[in-house]
């Protein structure tokens, strides 16, 4: 080949490589940036007075005097709203039936939405659910609710050839001429006085239990459950994985059987994770009866099976790549085979083995499918360590999915979902980081 | 090597210490658990009951999973849960399988629910008859134009066949006739709502507790689904919601206190606030 074309090939190859890396970096940023920004919304947000009241009453946090002063202040600002509503109700009761028919359902809507925004008003019965006892605790949700109150969403169906068009109409127009009309101006103008927003750094989001199915509070049971599951999986997978790898690399001959075992392990690594989940349910719970319901134990065992092939294959490669000279030197000093493996080969292969553990730890923490049938629930307490043997737990990956699809009030609690995603990503990164640091120190020691 | 074992065990110790700090270790001796599995429709009730009950009884751990009524029944007959929440009654097959496994399922009707037909709010259709809904899902009507709407193809959303809501829909609306093949099957009430709120041409069905402002519930046979029309029995697509236990729980147990929660005033308030109808308000019209 001519030198010129070789150079050209070289350049084009490098540029394609660089492009690929750039593309990956960009997609990583595009992916991680929103996760980070939206996820931070669960930790840092503008809270309203309702949140301070909630924190005081449900968690016993905050200065009672200050919070009560805030509450009184906002109550004073809210008073005109309730007065107007009362006066309108009076007007309705006195007016003729046509007036009543015209406004009854509209007013019912507004009353309901104001209740959602500000919490129960004076004289209202206290709700049974915690979500009914407080107004909007986050300013962004409060403003969205305010928008709904101010503008009514109607659809214009006049064009029969297509779907209706959304029309936003100020609700004030509906009530023009009634005593309720000024309420909209007051709400719009005084929303800050009514809610007293302030910046809140809610780091306890990580360590609080959830209140009222994730409406309020934090995600501690999920975080703890994820830690249990992934560390539990490692407890089962690491010893078995390494022993199997040692056997395959050091003891098993190169026969047809070993080849078959290797192929099996490799294909096991490619089995979809839901299959492991169903297997875990059928084997560990229904057949082995290790617990009489879903449990962390069953989930950990299933996850261990899932990551076992990764650990075995990578550890085997690591053990095999230890130079022959090491073994020969150890043997020549009189060490037996077992002794050689334990004191020479394994330490030398440790960085490689640790890499496989890092990869599988992240995988175990993030997997959803294997734990659906074996360990994960959507509501539960944080478990003590002995309870993990018999009880199921909430876990981050499953709860993210559950909140996104099954929760009855998805739109109100998006921030919790995002917070969980961020926590999961950071948790996996942290677990990996510790493992990476450990690996670095090991290999440094080896080089010495 | 030994050092690594030491580090590893210290991580273990650390997590166990963390968990000790947060759990009620004083109660560990008489710790009790109630495992609930089943319907996504009954899920909100089960979750709210669980939290209410746990806040008053610190020594119990109640876990709730929502994997569909069919899975709830399977869990109960495999002795994997204490309570199966179901939005339909147990089928004969499930019942006999349970008895064979030594389980005697006992039904507790905890609430009544209406199945609302929902469309996107931009859809001009306001009202349908049960028969029209059936014809849509049978594939006879494929375009909203045939029902007096715009010229847009109908997107049918249905629950998966594991769901009790699906079974009720099949029984009360479809008359056991097959749903047309190209209907889209999704796994939960929330997912149906999500599909409908993002697809203008869609129609779907969900439990009343899942209807919110983002979708439009249709008037069926002249009756709009709300708590009043369902409680009085005039709304045609209504069904009871169940919790199944193995035998009637013994008096004085947590399970007994939990399963009878729906009869207490507090329990009924919770059911009402979530958007279902307490059984005491339901007037059977048959």
XYZ file of C-alpha atoms in Angstrom:
734
model
C 0.000 0.000 0.000
C 1.212 3.452 -0.684
C 2.316 5.539 2.211
C -0.180 8.252 1.284
C -3.252 6.054 1.406
C -2.032 4.399 4.576
C -1.828 7.816 6.198
C -5.312 8.633 4.957
C -6.684 5.410 6.396
C -4.962 6.138 9.638
C -6.441 9.615 9.869
C -9.934 8.479 8.999
C -9.732 5.691 11.548
C -8.612 8.090 14.274
C -11.308 10.579 13.407
C -14.020 7.914 13.507
C -12.711 6.780 16.868
C -12.657 10.294 18.252
C -16.165 10.868 16.906
C -17.435 7.734 18.612
C -15.954 8.815 21.916
C -17.353 12.326 21.504
C -20.772 10.938 20.709
C -20.681 8.822 23.826
C -19.556 11.753 25.945
C -22.324 13.958 24.562
C -25.010 11.353 25.107
C -23.718 10.832 28.624
C -24.006 14.549 29.308
C -27.431 14.701 27.655
C -28.519 11.800 29.828
C -26.880 12.727 33.105
C -27.535 16.447 33.089
C -31.346 16.208 33.230
C -31.125 13.349 35.725
C -28.992 15.531 37.926
C -30.995 18.725 37.490
C -34.406 17.137 37.922
C -33.197 14.837 40.663
C -31.858 17.787 42.647
C -35.418 19.093 42.653
C -36.232 16.533 45.321
C -33.464 17.842 47.550
C -33.458 21.578 46.842
C -36.744 23.311 46.192
C -38.845 26.293 47.179
C -40.967 25.177 50.069
C -44.213 26.769 51.174
C -45.494 27.387 54.658
C -47.432 24.131 54.313
C -44.153 22.243 54.148
C -42.879 23.900 57.318
C -46.118 22.978 59.052
C -45.879 19.402 57.764
C -42.274 19.094 58.929
C -43.200 20.389 62.358
C -46.255 18.211 62.818
C -45.133 14.987 61.169
C -41.404 14.986 61.880
C -41.079 17.394 64.814
C -38.615 19.596 62.958
C -38.313 23.363 62.882
C -38.888 26.043 65.458
C -42.491 25.866 66.685
C -42.808 29.608 67.362
C -41.436 30.613 63.991
C -43.592 28.164 62.103
C -46.700 29.153 63.995
C -45.924 32.815 63.305
C -45.650 31.970 59.602
C -48.899 30.061 59.741
C -50.700 32.967 61.410
C -49.285 35.391 58.869
C -50.423 33.288 55.935
C -53.780 32.671 57.553
C -54.292 36.413 57.675
C -53.437 36.660 53.971
C -55.795 33.786 53.140
C -58.677 35.204 55.139
C -60.125 37.380 52.334
C -60.301 34.305 50.063
C -62.319 32.317 52.559
C -64.499 35.331 53.309
C -65.322 35.773 49.655
C -66.105 32.086 49.311
C -68.406 32.253 52.303
C -70.143 35.298 50.885
C -70.585 33.597 47.531
C -72.093 30.543 49.189
C -74.520 32.875 50.901
C -75.317 34.546 47.589
C -75.928 31.137 46.054
C -78.252 30.023 48.806
C -80.338 33.154 48.376
C -80.358 33.238 44.594
C -82.840 31.517 42.299
C -82.372 27.978 41.101
C -81.109 29.066 37.703
C -78.197 30.927 39.283
C -77.464 27.949 41.473
C -77.524 25.519 38.586
C -75.218 27.772 36.605
C -72.524 28.041 39.245
C -72.835 24.969 41.424
C -70.452 22.620 39.669
C -68.028 25.424 38.722
C -67.891 26.569 42.320
C -67.447 22.995 43.515
C -64.398 22.715 41.246
C -62.921 25.926 42.564
C -63.515 25.014 46.183
C -61.840 21.675 45.636
C -58.840 23.245 43.924
C -58.421 25.943 46.550
C -58.506 23.152 49.112
C -55.741 21.393 47.200
C -53.708 24.608 47.025
C -54.106 25.958 50.550
C -55.074 22.865 52.512
C -58.278 22.561 54.497
C -59.862 25.927 55.178
C -61.374 27.129 58.441
C -64.251 24.876 59.455
C -63.272 22.097 57.053
C -63.139 18.563 58.386
C -59.623 17.207 58.758
C -58.888 14.597 56.122
C -57.996 11.007 56.848
C -55.148 10.951 54.343
C -52.152 13.120 55.121
C -52.294 14.572 51.614
C -55.707 16.061 52.441
C -54.458 17.812 55.560
C -51.926 20.058 53.879
C -51.919 22.314 50.871
C -49.180 22.304 48.282
C -45.819 21.928 50.005
C -43.738 22.825 46.960
C -43.986 26.240 45.350
C -43.726 24.859 41.804
C -46.754 22.624 42.415
C -48.568 25.498 44.120
C -48.048 27.769 41.110
C -49.232 25.031 38.759
C -52.370 24.627 40.865
C -52.879 28.400 40.920
C -52.684 28.387 37.152
C -55.413 25.765 37.057
C -57.578 27.892 39.313
C -57.071 31.085 37.327
C -57.523 29.600 33.883
C -60.095 27.046 32.994
C -59.084 24.563 30.333
C -61.856 24.128 27.801
C -61.912 22.570 24.388
C -63.313 24.088 21.253
C -65.094 21.381 19.315
C -66.483 23.639 16.573
C -64.172 22.187 13.933
C -65.729 18.745 13.552
C -63.059 17.448 11.196
C -60.409 17.245 13.911
C -59.985 16.858 17.629
C -60.954 19.802 19.806
C -58.492 22.612 20.379
C -57.440 23.552 23.854
C -58.651 27.003 24.895
C -57.498 28.622 28.107
C -60.141 30.944 29.458
C -59.727 33.077 32.572
C -62.066 31.661 35.173
C -62.786 35.183 36.335
C -64.996 35.673 33.272
C -67.264 32.834 34.351
C -67.865 34.463 37.690
C -67.985 38.089 36.525
C -70.677 40.005 38.326
C -70.786 37.674 41.319
C -69.262 38.159 44.745
C -66.610 35.555 43.942
C -65.040 37.602 41.147
C -62.358 39.388 43.219
C -61.057 36.096 44.605
C -59.005 35.442 41.471
C -57.228 38.782 41.647
C -56.469 38.212 45.311
C -55.139 34.719 44.683
C -52.929 35.885 41.849
C -51.608 38.907 43.689
C -51.131 37.482 47.140
C -49.971 33.950 46.397
C -46.564 34.686 47.919
C -48.133 36.069 51.082
C -50.394 33.053 51.312
C -47.656 30.500 50.829
C -44.539 32.327 52.137
C -42.126 30.426 49.889
C -38.543 29.921 50.958
C -35.589 27.906 49.727
C -35.366 24.504 51.345
C -32.431 22.163 51.355
C -34.065 18.842 52.159
C -31.070 16.524 52.568
C -33.143 14.326 54.837
C -35.001 13.193 51.693
C -32.513 10.339 51.760
C -33.117 9.366 55.362
C -36.839 9.985 55.908
C -39.505 7.358 55.592
C -42.181 8.172 53.071
C -45.495 9.593 54.256
C -48.759 8.812 52.529
C -47.406 6.695 49.671
C -44.524 9.024 48.724
C -46.589 12.185 48.792
C -44.332 13.551 51.503
C -41.163 12.481 53.220
C -38.198 10.646 51.802
C -36.930 7.394 50.395
C -34.910 5.730 53.173
C -36.627 2.315 52.962
C -35.843 2.209 49.237
C -32.201 3.250 49.676
C -31.647 0.750 52.462
C -33.414 -1.977 50.483
C -31.191 -1.360 47.462
C -28.080 -1.521 49.636
C -29.230 -4.776 51.242
C -30.066 -6.353 47.920
C -26.846 -5.431 46.145
C -24.546 -6.200 49.079
C -26.456 -9.411 49.767
C -26.030 -10.427 46.148
C -22.295 -9.811 46.467
C -22.052 -11.918 49.642
C -23.427 -14.887 47.744
C -21.854 -14.231 44.353
C -18.265 -13.344 45.269
C -17.192 -16.538 47.105
C -18.936 -18.844 44.642
C -17.733 -16.829 41.675
C -14.104 -16.778 42.724
C -14.023 -20.437 43.738
C -15.583 -21.394 40.415
C -13.076 -19.215 38.579
C -10.145 -20.780 40.441
C -11.429 -24.234 39.604
C -11.902 -23.415 35.942
C -8.546 -21.688 35.586
C -6.310 -23.859 37.749
C -7.834 -27.293 38.170
C -10.113 -28.118 35.273
C -8.354 -29.573 32.270
C -9.043 -28.427 28.724
C -11.627 -31.081 27.994
C -14.918 -31.042 26.156
C -16.765 -30.759 29.475
C -14.896 -27.631 30.554
C -15.563 -26.053 27.189
C -19.239 -26.862 27.618
C -19.229 -25.324 31.091
C -17.589 -22.160 29.740
C -20.101 -21.854 26.936
C -22.920 -22.364 29.432
C -21.599 -19.654 31.721
C -21.243 -17.236 28.826
C -24.758 -17.879 27.619
C -26.071 -17.569 31.165
C -24.667 -14.041 31.131
C -26.886 -13.269 28.164
C -30.152 -14.539 29.644
C -32.732 -11.737 30.100
C -32.994 -10.656 33.699
C -36.749 -11.275 33.944
C -36.016 -14.951 33.412
C -33.798 -14.871 36.478
C -36.639 -13.182 38.349
C -39.121 -15.892 37.459
C -36.556 -18.565 38.211
C -35.909 -16.999 41.614
C -39.623 -17.051 42.371
C -40.065 -20.625 41.234
C -36.889 -22.011 42.782
C -35.957 -20.055 45.887
C -39.447 -19.213 47.126
C -41.789 -21.888 45.813
C -39.439 -24.881 45.777
C -36.728 -24.169 48.345
C -39.070 -22.224 50.610
C -36.283 -20.050 51.944
C -38.945 -17.554 52.999
C -42.736 -17.718 52.977
C -43.096 -14.528 50.964
C -40.904 -12.347 48.841
C -37.796 -11.478 50.833
C -34.501 -9.643 50.583
C -32.822 -13.028 50.946
C -34.593 -14.467 47.885
C -33.911 -11.266 45.926
C -30.215 -11.309 46.835
C -29.863 -14.930 45.795
C -31.550 -14.190 42.463
C -29.340 -11.172 41.855
C -26.334 -13.275 42.823
C -27.230 -15.784 40.122
C -27.576 -12.921 37.668
C -24.082 -11.549 38.307
C -22.351 -14.877 38.901
C -21.422 -15.446 35.227
C -19.857 -11.984 35.005
C -17.727 -12.618 38.069
C -16.716 -16.131 37.035
C -15.677 -15.193 33.498
C -13.777 -12.041 34.431
C -12.077 -13.622 37.444
C -11.050 -16.623 35.375
C -9.444 -14.356 32.800
C -7.695 -12.418 35.567
C -6.334 -15.601 37.152
C -5.200 -16.946 33.805
C -3.326 -13.750 32.991
C -1.106 -14.102 36.056
C 2.296 -14.994 34.535
C 3.404 -18.619 34.770
C 6.625 -17.467 36.369
C 4.797 -16.466 39.549
C 3.444 -19.967 40.005
C 6.735 -21.643 39.148
C 8.605 -19.429 41.614
C 6.162 -20.221 44.388
C 6.279 -23.937 43.658
C 10.057 -23.953 43.558
C 10.072 -22.491 47.056
C 8.116 -25.510 48.179
C 4.580 -24.138 48.149
C 1.815 -26.582 47.323
C -0.726 -25.837 44.607
C -3.420 -24.586 46.954
C -0.923 -22.482 48.898
C 0.416 -21.009 45.670
C -3.037 -20.036 44.517
C -4.008 -18.412 47.797
C -0.801 -16.526 48.477
C 0.537 -15.757 45.001
C -1.972 -16.132 42.192
C -5.061 -14.646 43.816
C -3.384 -11.459 45.106
C -1.866 -10.917 41.687
C -5.247 -11.419 40.020
C -7.090 -9.286 42.560
C -7.323 -6.091 40.443
C -9.029 -8.028 37.669
C -11.330 -9.819 40.080
C -12.242 -6.507 41.723
C -13.100 -5.043 38.330
C -15.615 -7.826 37.783
C -17.058 -7.188 41.236
C -17.404 -3.467 40.488
C -19.268 -4.142 37.277
C -21.586 -6.653 38.881
C -22.255 -4.503 41.941
C -23.589 -1.743 39.719
C -25.650 -4.231 37.788
C -27.142 -5.768 40.940
C -28.077 -2.367 42.371
C -29.823 -1.229 39.220
C -31.687 -4.349 38.123
C -35.477 -4.216 38.332
C -36.781 -7.385 36.721
C -35.150 -9.994 39.003
C -36.544 -8.364 42.145
C -40.140 -7.778 40.999
C -41.195 -11.303 41.933
C -38.609 -12.055 44.574
C -38.029 -9.028 46.788
C -39.540 -5.685 45.854
C -42.724 -4.136 47.225
C -44.063 -0.617 46.863
C -44.759 0.089 50.523
C -42.817 -1.254 53.468
C -40.705 -0.320 56.447
C -36.921 -0.048 56.483
C -35.780 -3.478 57.614
C -33.421 -4.493 60.365
C -30.726 -6.858 59.196
C -32.268 -10.032 60.642
C -35.588 -9.209 59.011
C -33.987 -9.402 55.575
C -34.146 -13.190 55.883
C -37.914 -13.272 55.732
C -39.308 -9.901 54.672
C -39.538 -8.020 51.385
C -38.368 -4.450 50.997
C -38.974 -1.459 48.774
C -36.025 -0.887 46.422
C -35.046 2.083 44.274
C -35.234 0.611 40.742
C -38.620 -0.993 41.340
C -40.046 2.076 43.081
C -39.016 4.322 40.195
C -40.970 2.093 37.840
C -43.867 1.786 40.256
C -44.182 5.531 40.768
C -43.985 6.166 37.047
C -46.715 3.733 36.066
C -48.856 2.656 38.976
C -49.107 5.528 41.418
C -52.537 7.175 41.436
C -51.095 10.693 41.571
C -48.106 10.454 39.254
C -48.031 14.107 38.284
C -47.964 15.380 41.860
C -44.922 13.395 42.890
C -42.659 13.510 39.849
C -39.929 15.063 41.981
C -39.799 11.955 44.196
C -39.367 9.789 41.138
C -36.559 11.999 39.821
C -34.972 12.103 43.266
C -34.967 8.311 43.340
C -33.332 8.095 39.921
C -30.610 10.528 40.965
C -30.063 8.650 44.220
C -29.782 5.345 42.385
C -27.294 6.762 39.879
C -25.205 8.371 42.627
C -25.399 5.241 44.766
C -24.094 3.067 41.934
C -21.381 5.631 41.189
C -20.356 5.692 44.850
C -20.294 1.912 45.157
C -18.189 1.791 42.004
C -15.933 4.566 43.208
C -15.109 2.800 46.479
C -14.399 -0.384 44.579
C -12.213 1.500 42.105
C -10.243 3.127 44.909
C -9.738 -0.228 46.573
C -8.569 -1.693 43.275
C -6.135 1.181 42.740
C -4.594 0.650 46.126
C -4.291 -3.072 45.563
C -2.544 -2.730 42.251
C -0.253 -0.053 43.646
C 0.770 -2.416 46.419
C 1.356 -5.177 43.916
C 3.692 -3.045 41.827
C 5.894 -2.377 44.787
C -6.309 -10.966 51.397
C -7.250 -10.942 55.082
C -7.345 -7.173 55.008
C -9.975 -7.257 52.306
C -12.065 -9.658 54.284
C -11.778 -7.237 57.174
C -12.871 -4.280 55.030
C -15.721 -6.291 53.626
C -16.976 -7.334 57.027
C -16.718 -3.773 58.303
C -18.970 -2.643 55.443
C -21.431 -5.309 56.518
C -21.246 -4.181 60.110
C -21.785 -0.596 59.041
C -24.960 -1.404 57.138
C -26.290 -3.494 59.975
C -25.571 -0.629 62.376
C -27.431 1.726 60.032
C -30.401 -0.570 59.972
C -30.353 -0.984 63.730
C -30.560 2.741 64.067
C -33.721 2.997 62.034
C -35.705 -0.048 63.034
C -37.746 -0.528 66.147
C -35.423 -3.058 67.662
C -37.329 -3.091 70.942
C -40.206 -4.795 69.180
C -38.062 -7.318 67.375
C -39.230 -10.103 69.653
C -42.867 -9.851 68.683
C -42.260 -8.461 65.213
C -45.113 -9.220 62.888
C -45.524 -8.898 59.170
C -48.436 -8.717 56.815
C -47.670 -9.242 53.148
C -50.175 -7.883 50.629
C -50.032 -8.609 46.926
C -52.418 -8.134 44.020
C -54.558 -5.633 42.180
C -53.251 -2.244 41.058
C -56.770 -0.853 41.477
C -56.970 -1.819 45.139
C -53.325 -0.768 45.537
C -54.015 2.795 46.714
C -56.426 1.518 49.390
C -53.991 -1.151 50.553
C -51.129 1.358 50.667
C -53.112 3.964 52.590
C -54.440 1.340 55.021
C -50.939 -0.050 55.510
C -49.486 3.338 56.357
C -52.379 4.205 58.629
C -52.135 0.899 60.433
C -48.352 1.001 60.762
C -48.463 4.516 62.199
C -50.643 3.182 65.028
C -48.913 -0.183 65.440
C -45.193 0.288 65.274
C -44.369 -3.396 65.653
C -45.925 -4.531 62.369
C -44.357 -4.320 58.946
C -46.985 -4.297 56.220
C -45.682 -4.589 52.687
C -47.781 -3.931 49.608
C -47.024 -4.924 46.045
C -49.200 -4.274 43.041
C -48.796 -6.892 40.371
C -52.384 -7.490 39.243
C -55.339 -9.436 40.639
C -54.280 -12.690 38.998
C -50.864 -12.532 40.625
C -52.502 -11.747 43.958
C -54.560 -14.929 43.744
C -51.478 -16.914 42.733
C -49.503 -15.505 45.654
C -52.272 -16.397 48.106
C -52.599 -19.956 46.932
C -48.814 -20.369 47.004
C -48.898 -19.102 50.610
C -46.709 -16.179 49.595
C -48.940 -13.454 50.976
C -51.403 -12.956 53.814
C -53.806 -10.815 51.851
C -54.530 -10.923 48.138
C -56.114 -7.698 46.918
C -58.331 -8.354 43.942
C -60.607 -6.230 41.795
C -62.611 -9.310 40.779
C -63.815 -12.436 42.531
C -61.656 -15.542 42.548
C -62.169 -17.819 39.592
C -63.238 -21.424 40.061
C -59.823 -22.668 38.997
C -58.016 -20.405 41.449
C -60.396 -21.373 44.220
C -60.003 -25.115 43.768
C -56.239 -24.785 43.409
C -56.194 -22.861 46.674
C -58.251 -25.493 48.474
C -55.933 -28.172 47.118
C -53.011 -26.258 48.654
C -54.763 -26.132 52.000
C -55.880 -22.522 51.627
C -59.500 -21.528 52.282
C -59.951 -18.150 50.569
C -62.312 -15.805 52.383
C -63.502 -12.698 50.556
C -63.766 -9.314 52.227
C -65.491 -6.673 50.122
C -63.608 -3.529 51.105
C -64.996 -0.988 48.667
C -66.942 -0.489 45.468
C -65.421 0.896 42.309
C -66.773 2.016 38.970
C -64.843 1.448 35.795
C -64.708 4.752 33.966
C -64.262 4.898 30.209
C -61.740 7.653 29.608
C -60.776 9.636 26.513
C -58.496 12.584 25.848
C -60.165 15.887 26.835
C -59.830 17.123 23.250
C -62.171 14.364 22.090
C -65.649 15.844 21.425
C -67.379 12.558 22.333
C -69.049 12.904 25.719
C -71.345 9.959 25.904
C -71.454 6.338 24.793
C -73.650 3.361 25.451
C -72.259 0.097 26.772
C -73.020 -1.423 23.406
C -71.058 1.256 21.527
C -68.085 0.685 23.840
C -68.329 -3.021 23.155
C -68.445 -2.419 19.396
C -65.352 -0.222 19.672
C -63.408 -2.893 21.491
C -64.722 -5.593 19.169
C -63.270 -3.631 16.278
C -66.558 -2.724 14.605
C -65.989 0.978 15.047
C -62.467 1.886 14.091
C -62.852 5.609 13.575
C -64.243 8.320 15.844
C -66.150 9.589 12.813
C -68.488 6.598 13.039
C -69.460 7.764 16.517
C -69.988 11.394 15.551
C -66.449 12.563 16.217
C -63.666 13.755 13.931
C -62.061 11.571 11.283
C -59.390 10.001 13.499
C -58.577 6.347 13.976
C -59.519 4.995 17.414
C -56.645 3.830 19.598
C -57.918 1.190 22.035
C -56.096 0.833 25.326
C -56.867 -2.185 27.473
C -55.499 -3.661 30.672
C -53.463 -6.852 30.476
C -55.313 -10.133 30.922
C -53.821 -10.599 34.401
C -55.841 -7.635 35.617
C -59.105 -7.806 37.520
C -60.223 -4.603 35.832
C -59.823 -6.412 32.513
C -61.927 -9.337 33.729
C -64.669 -7.009 34.959
C -64.613 -5.103 31.691
C -64.797 -8.349 29.769
C -67.768 -9.490 31.816
C -69.772 -6.270 32.142
C -69.007 -4.598 28.823
C -67.771 -7.202 26.382
C -70.253 -9.917 27.358
C -67.334 -12.331 27.185
C -66.716 -11.446 23.543
C -63.128 -11.132 22.399
C -61.380 -7.790 22.442
C -60.042 -6.969 18.999
C -56.473 -7.997 18.314
C -54.849 -4.630 17.792
C -55.858 -3.213 21.154
C -52.893 -2.003 23.170
C -52.418 -3.834 26.475
C -50.784 -2.047 29.407
C -49.944 -3.204 32.902
C -51.629 -0.820 35.318
C -54.384 1.733 35.799
C -51.812 4.513 35.911
C -50.349 3.359 32.614
C -53.770 3.402 30.926
C -54.323 6.959 32.106
C -50.857 7.952 30.926
C -51.478 6.523 27.463
C -54.848 8.267 27.185
C -53.644 11.643 28.416
C -50.883 11.648 25.829
C -52.892 10.256 22.886
C -55.808 12.364 21.577
C -57.399 9.453 19.711
C -57.229 6.991 22.595
C -59.931 5.355 24.661
C -59.240 3.336 27.797
C -60.791 2.173 31.036
C -59.614 2.694 34.621
C -60.897 2.446 38.171
C -62.689 5.564 39.398
C -59.858 6.420 41.789
C -57.566 6.983 38.819
C -59.713 9.538 36.976
C -58.251 13.021 37.232
C -58.330 16.318 35.350
C -55.951 15.159 32.634
C -58.508 12.788 31.100
C -62.228 12.922 30.389
C -64.551 10.274 31.828
C -67.430 9.399 29.495
C -71.070 9.316 30.424
C -72.234 5.726 29.968
C -75.896 4.992 29.292
C -76.656 8.541 30.390
C -74.899 8.160 33.735
C -71.670 9.972 34.589
C -69.366 7.906 36.792
C -68.990 9.605 40.164
C -69.260 8.474 43.740
C -72.981 9.231 43.867
C -74.007 7.381 40.709
C -71.876 4.371 41.623
C -73.027 4.246 45.252
C -76.657 4.296 44.152
C -76.016 1.482 41.707
C -77.150 3.308 38.548
C -73.753 3.446 36.864
C -73.641 0.245 34.808
C -69.958 -0.714 35.057
C -69.376 -1.055 38.798
C -67.784 -3.836 40.768
C -66.801 -4.628 44.327
C -63.126 -4.632 45.364
C -61.925 -7.547 47.443
C -59.285 -8.545 49.883
C -58.870 -12.302 50.219
C -57.398 -13.992 53.268
C -56.725 -17.613 54.083
C -59.636 -18.459 56.411
C -61.130 -15.742 58.539
C -58.259 -14.183 60.534
C -58.238 -14.980 64.222
C -59.634 -12.294 66.504
C -57.025 -10.152 68.192
C -54.387 -10.623 65.494
C -52.981 -7.735 63.496
C -54.352 -9.381 60.384
C -57.861 -9.274 61.797
C -57.548 -5.644 62.843
C -56.174 -4.755 59.421
C -58.755 -6.607 57.362
C -61.632 -5.021 59.294
C -60.198 -1.525 58.923
C -62.560 -0.838 56.038
C -65.511 -1.053 58.424
C -64.182 1.631 60.772
C -65.120 5.279 60.195
C -61.460 6.150 59.560
C -61.119 3.360 57.025
C -64.203 4.525 55.166
C -62.935 8.103 55.103
C -59.680 6.885 53.582
C -61.533 4.904 50.929
C -63.684 7.906 50.100
C -60.749 10.299 49.892
C -58.886 8.027 47.509
C -61.935 8.083 45.258
C -63.704 4.772 45.869
C -67.052 4.058 47.479
C -67.215 2.572 50.988
C -69.302 -0.606 51.074
C -71.663 0.841 53.656
C -72.791 3.448 51.160
C -73.372 1.071 48.309
C -76.995 0.282 47.577
C -77.253 -2.975 45.747
C -79.810 -2.657 42.988
C -80.202 -6.351 42.462
